[in-house]
Coordinates of C-alpha atoms and ligand atoms in Angstrom, one line a residue:
M1 CA 0.1 -0.2 0.0
E2 CA 1.2 3.5 -0.9
I3 CA 2.1 5.6 2.3
D4 CA 0.2 8.5 1.2
R5 CA -1.9 10.0 -1.9
V6 CA -4.1 13.0 -2.8
V7 CA -7.6 12.9 -1.9
G8 CA -9.6 16.4 -2.7
G9 CA -6.3 18.3 -3.4
V10 CA -4.7 17.1 0.2
R11 CA -2.0 14.8 0.7
H12 CA -3.2 12.5 3.1
P13 CA -1.2 9.3 4.9
S14 CA -2.9 6.0 3.9
V15 CA -4.2 5.8 7.7
T16 CA -6.5 9.0 6.8
T17 CA -8.7 6.2 4.6
D18 CA -11.0 7.1 2.1
E19 CA -14.0 5.7 4.3
I20 CA -12.7 8.3 7.2
L21 CA -12.9 11.1 4.7
E22 CA -16.3 10.0 3.4
A23 CA -17.5 9.6 6.6
M24 CA -16.9 13.4 7.8
K25 CA -19.5 14.4 5.2
T26 CA -22.3 12.7 7.7
F27 CA -20.6 12.5 10.8
E28 CA -22.8 13.5 13.7
V29 CA -21.6 16.5 15.8
R30 CA -23.0 17.1 19.0
Q31 CA -23.6 20.9 20.3
D32 CA -21.7 20.3 23.4
D33 CA -18.8 18.6 21.7
I34 CA -15.2 20.0 22.7
W35 CA -13.2 20.2 19.7
V36 CA -9.3 20.9 19.4
I37 CA -8.4 21.8 15.6
T38 CA -5.0 22.4 14.3
Y39 CA -2.7 22.0 11.7
P40 CA -0.5 19.5 12.6
K41 CA 2.1 19.9 14.8
A42 CA 0.9 23.3 15.9
G43 CA 0.3 22.4 19.3
T44 CA -2.6 20.2 19.5
T45 CA -1.3 17.9 22.7
W46 CA -0.5 21.2 24.4
M47 CA -4.0 22.5 24.1
Q48 CA -5.8 19.1 24.4
E49 CA -3.9 18.7 27.9
I50 CA -5.0 22.2 28.9
V51 CA -8.4 21.6 28.0
S52 CA -8.3 18.1 30.0
V53 CA -7.1 19.6 33.0
L54 CA -9.5 22.4 33.2
L55 CA -12.4 19.9 32.5
N56 CA -11.5 18.0 35.3
G57 CA -11.7 21.0 37.6
C58 CA -7.9 20.9 37.6
D59 CA -7.4 17.2 39.1
F60 CA -4.2 16.3 37.3
Q61 CA -4.8 12.8 38.2
K62 CA -7.9 12.2 36.9
A63 CA -7.2 14.7 33.9
D64 CA -4.4 11.9 33.2
E65 CA -5.9 8.9 33.8
I66 CA -6.2 7.8 30.3
D67 CA -3.4 8.5 27.9
I68 CA -4.0 11.5 25.9
R69 CA -4.3 9.5 22.5
H70 CA -7.4 7.8 23.9
R71 CA -9.0 10.8 26.0
Y72 CA -9.7 12.5 22.5
S73 CA -11.6 10.7 19.6
F74 CA -9.0 11.8 16.8
L75 CA -11.0 11.5 13.8
D76 CA -8.3 11.5 11.1
I77 CA -6.6 8.3 11.5
V78 CA -7.1 4.6 11.7
H79 CA -4.9 1.8 12.6
P80 CA -4.9 -0.9 10.1
G81 CA -7.6 -3.8 11.3
H82 CA -9.2 -1.1 14.0
V83 CA -12.7 0.5 14.3
C84 CA -12.3 4.0 12.6
P85 CA -12.6 6.7 15.0
H86 CA -16.0 8.2 14.0
V87 CA -17.5 5.1 14.6
K88 CA -16.3 4.7 18.3
A89 CA -17.1 8.4 18.6
A90 CA -20.6 7.9 18.1
S91 CA -21.3 5.7 21.2
K92 CA -19.0 8.0 23.4
P93 CA -20.9 9.9 26.2
S94 CA -21.1 13.6 26.2
P95 CA -19.0 15.9 26.6
R96 CA -16.7 14.2 23.8
L97 CA -13.5 15.3 23.5
I98 CA -12.3 15.5 19.4
K99 CA -9.0 16.1 18.0
T100 CA -8.7 16.7 14.0
H101 CA -6.4 18.5 11.7
L102 CA -8.6 17.9 8.7
P103 CA -8.9 20.9 6.0
S104 CA -12.1 22.9 6.2
H105 CA -13.4 21.3 3.0
Q106 CA -12.8 17.9 4.6
M107 CA -13.7 18.3 8.1
A108 CA -17.0 17.0 9.6
S109 CA -19.7 19.4 8.0
E110 CA -21.9 19.5 10.8
I111 CA -19.3 21.5 12.8
I112 CA -20.7 24.5 11.1
T113 CA -24.4 24.0 11.6
K114 CA -24.1 22.4 15.5
K115 CA -21.7 24.9 16.7
P116 CA -19.7 23.1 19.4
K117 CA -16.8 24.8 21.2
I118 CA -13.8 24.6 19.2
V119 CA -10.4 26.0 20.2
Y120 CA -8.0 26.3 17.5
V121 CA -4.6 26.6 17.7
G122 CA -2.2 28.2 15.0
R123 CA 1.6 28.4 15.2
N124 CA 4.1 30.4 13.0
P125 CA 4.7 28.5 9.8
K126 CA 8.4 28.2 10.1
D127 CA 8.2 26.8 13.3
N128 CA 5.2 24.6 12.5
A129 CA 7.2 23.3 9.2
A130 CA 10.2 22.6 11.2
S131 CA 8.0 20.7 13.5
L132 CA 6.2 18.8 10.7
F133 CA 9.5 17.7 8.8
N134 CA 10.8 16.1 12.3
F135 CA 7.5 14.4 12.4
H136 CA 7.5 12.9 9.0
H137 CA 10.9 11.5 10.3
S138 CA 9.8 10.2 13.2
C139 CA 6.5 8.8 12.4
N140 CA 6.7 5.7 10.6
V141 CA 3.1 5.8 8.7
L142 CA 4.4 9.2 7.3
R143 CA 6.6 9.6 4.3
T144 CA 10.1 10.6 4.8
Y145 CA 11.4 13.3 2.8
E146 CA 14.9 13.2 1.3
S147 CA 15.9 16.7 2.6
W148 CA 14.5 19.7 3.9
D149 CA 14.8 21.5 0.7
V150 CA 12.5 19.0 -0.7
F151 CA 10.0 19.3 2.2
Y152 CA 10.1 23.0 2.2
K153 CA 9.2 23.2 -1.3
A154 CA 5.9 20.5 -0.6
F155 CA 5.1 22.6 2.2
C156 CA 4.9 26.0 0.4
A157 CA 2.9 24.3 -2.3
G158 CA 0.7 22.9 0.5
D159 CA 1.7 19.4 -0.7
V160 CA 2.2 17.7 2.6
H161 CA 0.2 16.2 5.3
G162 CA -2.5 18.7 6.5
G163 CA -2.5 20.4 3.4
S164 CA -1.9 24.0 2.7
W165 CA -0.9 25.8 6.2
F166 CA -2.1 29.2 4.7
E167 CA -5.8 27.9 3.8
M168 CA -6.2 26.4 7.4
N169 CA -4.9 29.3 9.4
L170 CA -6.8 31.4 7.0
Y171 CA -10.2 29.7 7.6
W172 CA -10.3 29.5 11.4
W173 CA -8.8 33.2 11.6
N174 CA -11.8 34.4 9.5
K175 CA -13.8 32.6 11.9
R176 CA -12.2 34.1 15.1
D177 CA -15.1 36.4 16.2
E178 CA -17.6 33.5 16.6
D179 CA -18.9 32.7 19.6
N180 CA -18.1 28.9 19.5
I181 CA -14.4 29.5 18.4
L182 CA -11.5 30.4 20.3
F183 CA -8.4 31.3 18.1
V184 CA -5.0 30.6 20.2
K185 CA -1.5 31.2 19.0
Y186 CA 1.2 29.0 19.7
E187 CA 3.8 31.8 20.7
D188 CA 1.2 33.6 23.2
M189 CA 1.3 30.3 25.0
K190 CA 4.7 30.1 25.2
K191 CA 5.0 33.6 26.3
D192 CA 2.2 33.5 28.9
L193 CA 0.5 30.6 29.4
G194 CA -1.4 31.4 32.6
S195 CA -3.1 34.2 30.6
V196 CA -4.1 31.5 27.7
V197 CA -5.3 29.4 30.4
L198 CA -7.5 31.8 31.7
K199 CA -8.8 32.7 28.4
V200 CA -9.7 28.8 27.9
S201 CA -11.3 28.5 31.1
E202 CA -13.4 31.7 30.3
F203 CA -14.5 30.0 27.1
F204 CA -15.7 27.3 28.2
G205 CA -17.3 28.9 31.5
W206 CA -15.0 26.5 33.8
E207 CA -13.8 28.0 37.0
I208 CA -10.2 27.3 38.1
P209 CA -10.2 26.5 42.0
D210 CA -8.1 29.1 43.8
G211 CA -4.6 29.2 43.6
K212 CA -4.4 26.2 40.9
L213 CA -3.7 28.4 37.9
E214 CA 0.0 28.3 38.6
E215 CA 0.0 24.8 38.9
V216 CA -1.9 24.1 35.6
V217 CA 1.1 26.1 34.0
K218 CA 3.2 24.0 35.8
H219 CA 1.4 20.8 34.9
C220 CA 1.4 21.9 31.0
S221 CA 4.9 23.1 30.8
F222 CA 6.9 21.5 28.1
S223 CA 9.1 19.7 30.6
S224 CA 6.3 18.5 32.5
M225 CA 4.8 17.0 29.5
K226 CA 7.9 15.6 28.2
Q227 CA 8.2 13.7 31.8
N228 CA 4.7 12.7 31.6
P229 CA 4.1 9.1 30.2
K230 CA 0.4 10.3 29.5
T231 CA 1.3 13.0 27.4
N232 CA 4.7 12.1 25.6
H233 CA 4.0 8.8 24.0
T234 CA 7.8 7.2 23.8
S235 CA 6.3 3.8 23.2
S236 CA 3.8 4.1 20.4
E237 CA 4.4 1.6 17.4
W238 CA 4.0 4.4 15.1
M239 CA 6.9 6.5 16.7
K240 CA 10.4 6.1 16.0
S241 CA 11.4 8.6 18.8
A242 CA 9.5 10.7 21.6
F243 CA 6.4 12.5 20.8
M244 CA 7.6 15.8 22.4
R245 CA 10.6 17.3 20.6
K246 CA 11.8 20.7 21.4
G247 CA 8.7 22.7 21.9
E248 CA 10.5 26.2 21.0
V249 CA 9.9 29.5 19.2
G250 CA 12.5 29.8 16.4
D251 CA 13.8 26.3 15.9
W252 CA 13.0 27.1 12.4
K253 CA 16.3 28.9 12.0
N254 CA 18.1 25.5 12.0
Y255 CA 16.2 24.6 8.8
F256 CA 15.5 27.5 6.6
S257 CA 18.3 28.9 5.0
V258 CA 18.3 32.6 4.9
S259 CA 16.9 32.6 1.2
Q260 CA 14.1 30.4 2.1
S261 CA 13.1 32.5 5.0
E262 CA 13.0 35.5 2.8
E263 CA 11.4 33.5 0.2
F264 CA 8.5 32.4 2.7
D265 CA 8.3 36.1 3.9
K266 CA 7.1 36.9 0.4
L267 CA 5.0 34.0 0.3
Y268 CA 3.3 34.8 3.2
A269 CA 2.7 38.4 2.4
E270 CA 1.1 37.4 -0.8
K271 CA -1.2 34.3 0.6
M272 CA -2.2 36.3 3.8
K273 CA -2.7 39.7 2.4
G274 CA -5.0 41.4 4.2
S275 CA -6.0 38.8 6.8
G276 CA -4.3 41.1 9.5
L277 CA -3.0 37.5 11.1
T278 CA 0.5 37.7 11.9
Y279 CA 3.0 35.3 13.8
Q280 CA 5.8 35.9 15.7
Y281 CA 8.7 34.1 14.7
E282 CA 10.8 34.7 18.0
L283 CA 10.5 35.5 21.4
Ligands
PPS1 S1 0.2 16.5 16.4 O1 1.0 15.3 16.2 O2 0.1 17.2 15.1 O3 -0.9 16.2 17.3 O4 1.3 17.4 17.2 P1 1.3 18.7 17.9 O5 0.8 18.6 19.2 O6 -0.1 19.9 17.4 O7 2.5 19.6 17.8 C1 3.7 18.7 18.6 C2 4.5 20.3 19.0 O8 4.2 20.8 19.9 C3 5.0 21.1 21.1 N1 4.7 21.0 22.3 C4 4.7 21.7 23.0 N2 5.4 23.2 23.1 C5 5.7 23.5 24.3 N3 5.3 23.3 25.4 C6 4.2 22.3 25.4 N4 4.1 21.7 26.2 C7 4.2 21.5 24.3 N5 3.6 20.3 24.0 C8 4.1 19.9 23.0 C9 6.0 19.7 20.6 O9 7.4 19.5 21.3 C10 6.0 19.6 19.1 O10 6.8 20.7 18.8 P2 8.1 20.5 18.1 O11 8.8 22.2 17.7 O12 8.4 19.5 17.2 O13 9.0 20.3 19.4

């Protein structure tokens, strides 16, 4: 079987089956679902952990009872021979925790009419690309690229796992003022996680018990999540190395050449023109 193929203009790994993509057209969304949506490698797991902890009243043990991969229905992929996640999700009690990276034209269409609460995490595209490049090499259901330069060209063209970074970010940015949508930036989480955690709690209407905010920030720091076996899956059969890699802003400088960075800035200006969406590339 081929490692990936293009469906509806998007390159998907074979584990994102045609059955999954077809099922999204009729997947029943619930109004009380909790969705974390991102372009791959933008900070999904980080936000998933924050949401889990807050949902569980900042009871860290309860939040982390189950491995983060099984706490959320990750709709996009199925392990060969297993039941598809949308099928399992259909019988889960509410509120369901759902994660997806699917692009707007392929995600569950009912998300627009049912309006569940959605947290979208965006990450500056250079770090996002560097992280995705590394993930392609550490996850054995994704293709490996012969070099950064080859990956870089594919990323600019939107011909990678996740499709076009520009299209996905624009789509959710343009929806950022809708009541059921919270648009968060990875770089803001790095700068001041406490403020973002507060924003998330207000968005969902969940109280943070007195004195617990600092503990949440500590629990969700990169070093804690790296040490936490429930968030850093080191032993997955799909991963050749630990899931938590660097967790930094600015690692892109180890990948982009000066000319690639300049060329990318021009591409960003062209693709995102008039949107008002900007990202920080260093802190
Ligand atoms: S996935 O596979 O698409 O769900 O990956 P995702 O979770 O979106 O992104 C993984 C990147 O997020 C980093 N990460 C964090 N950074 C800072 N703090 C915390 N707590 C944190 N948790 C995850 C993770 O290290 C990946 O980024 P890179 O740059 O590769 O290290």
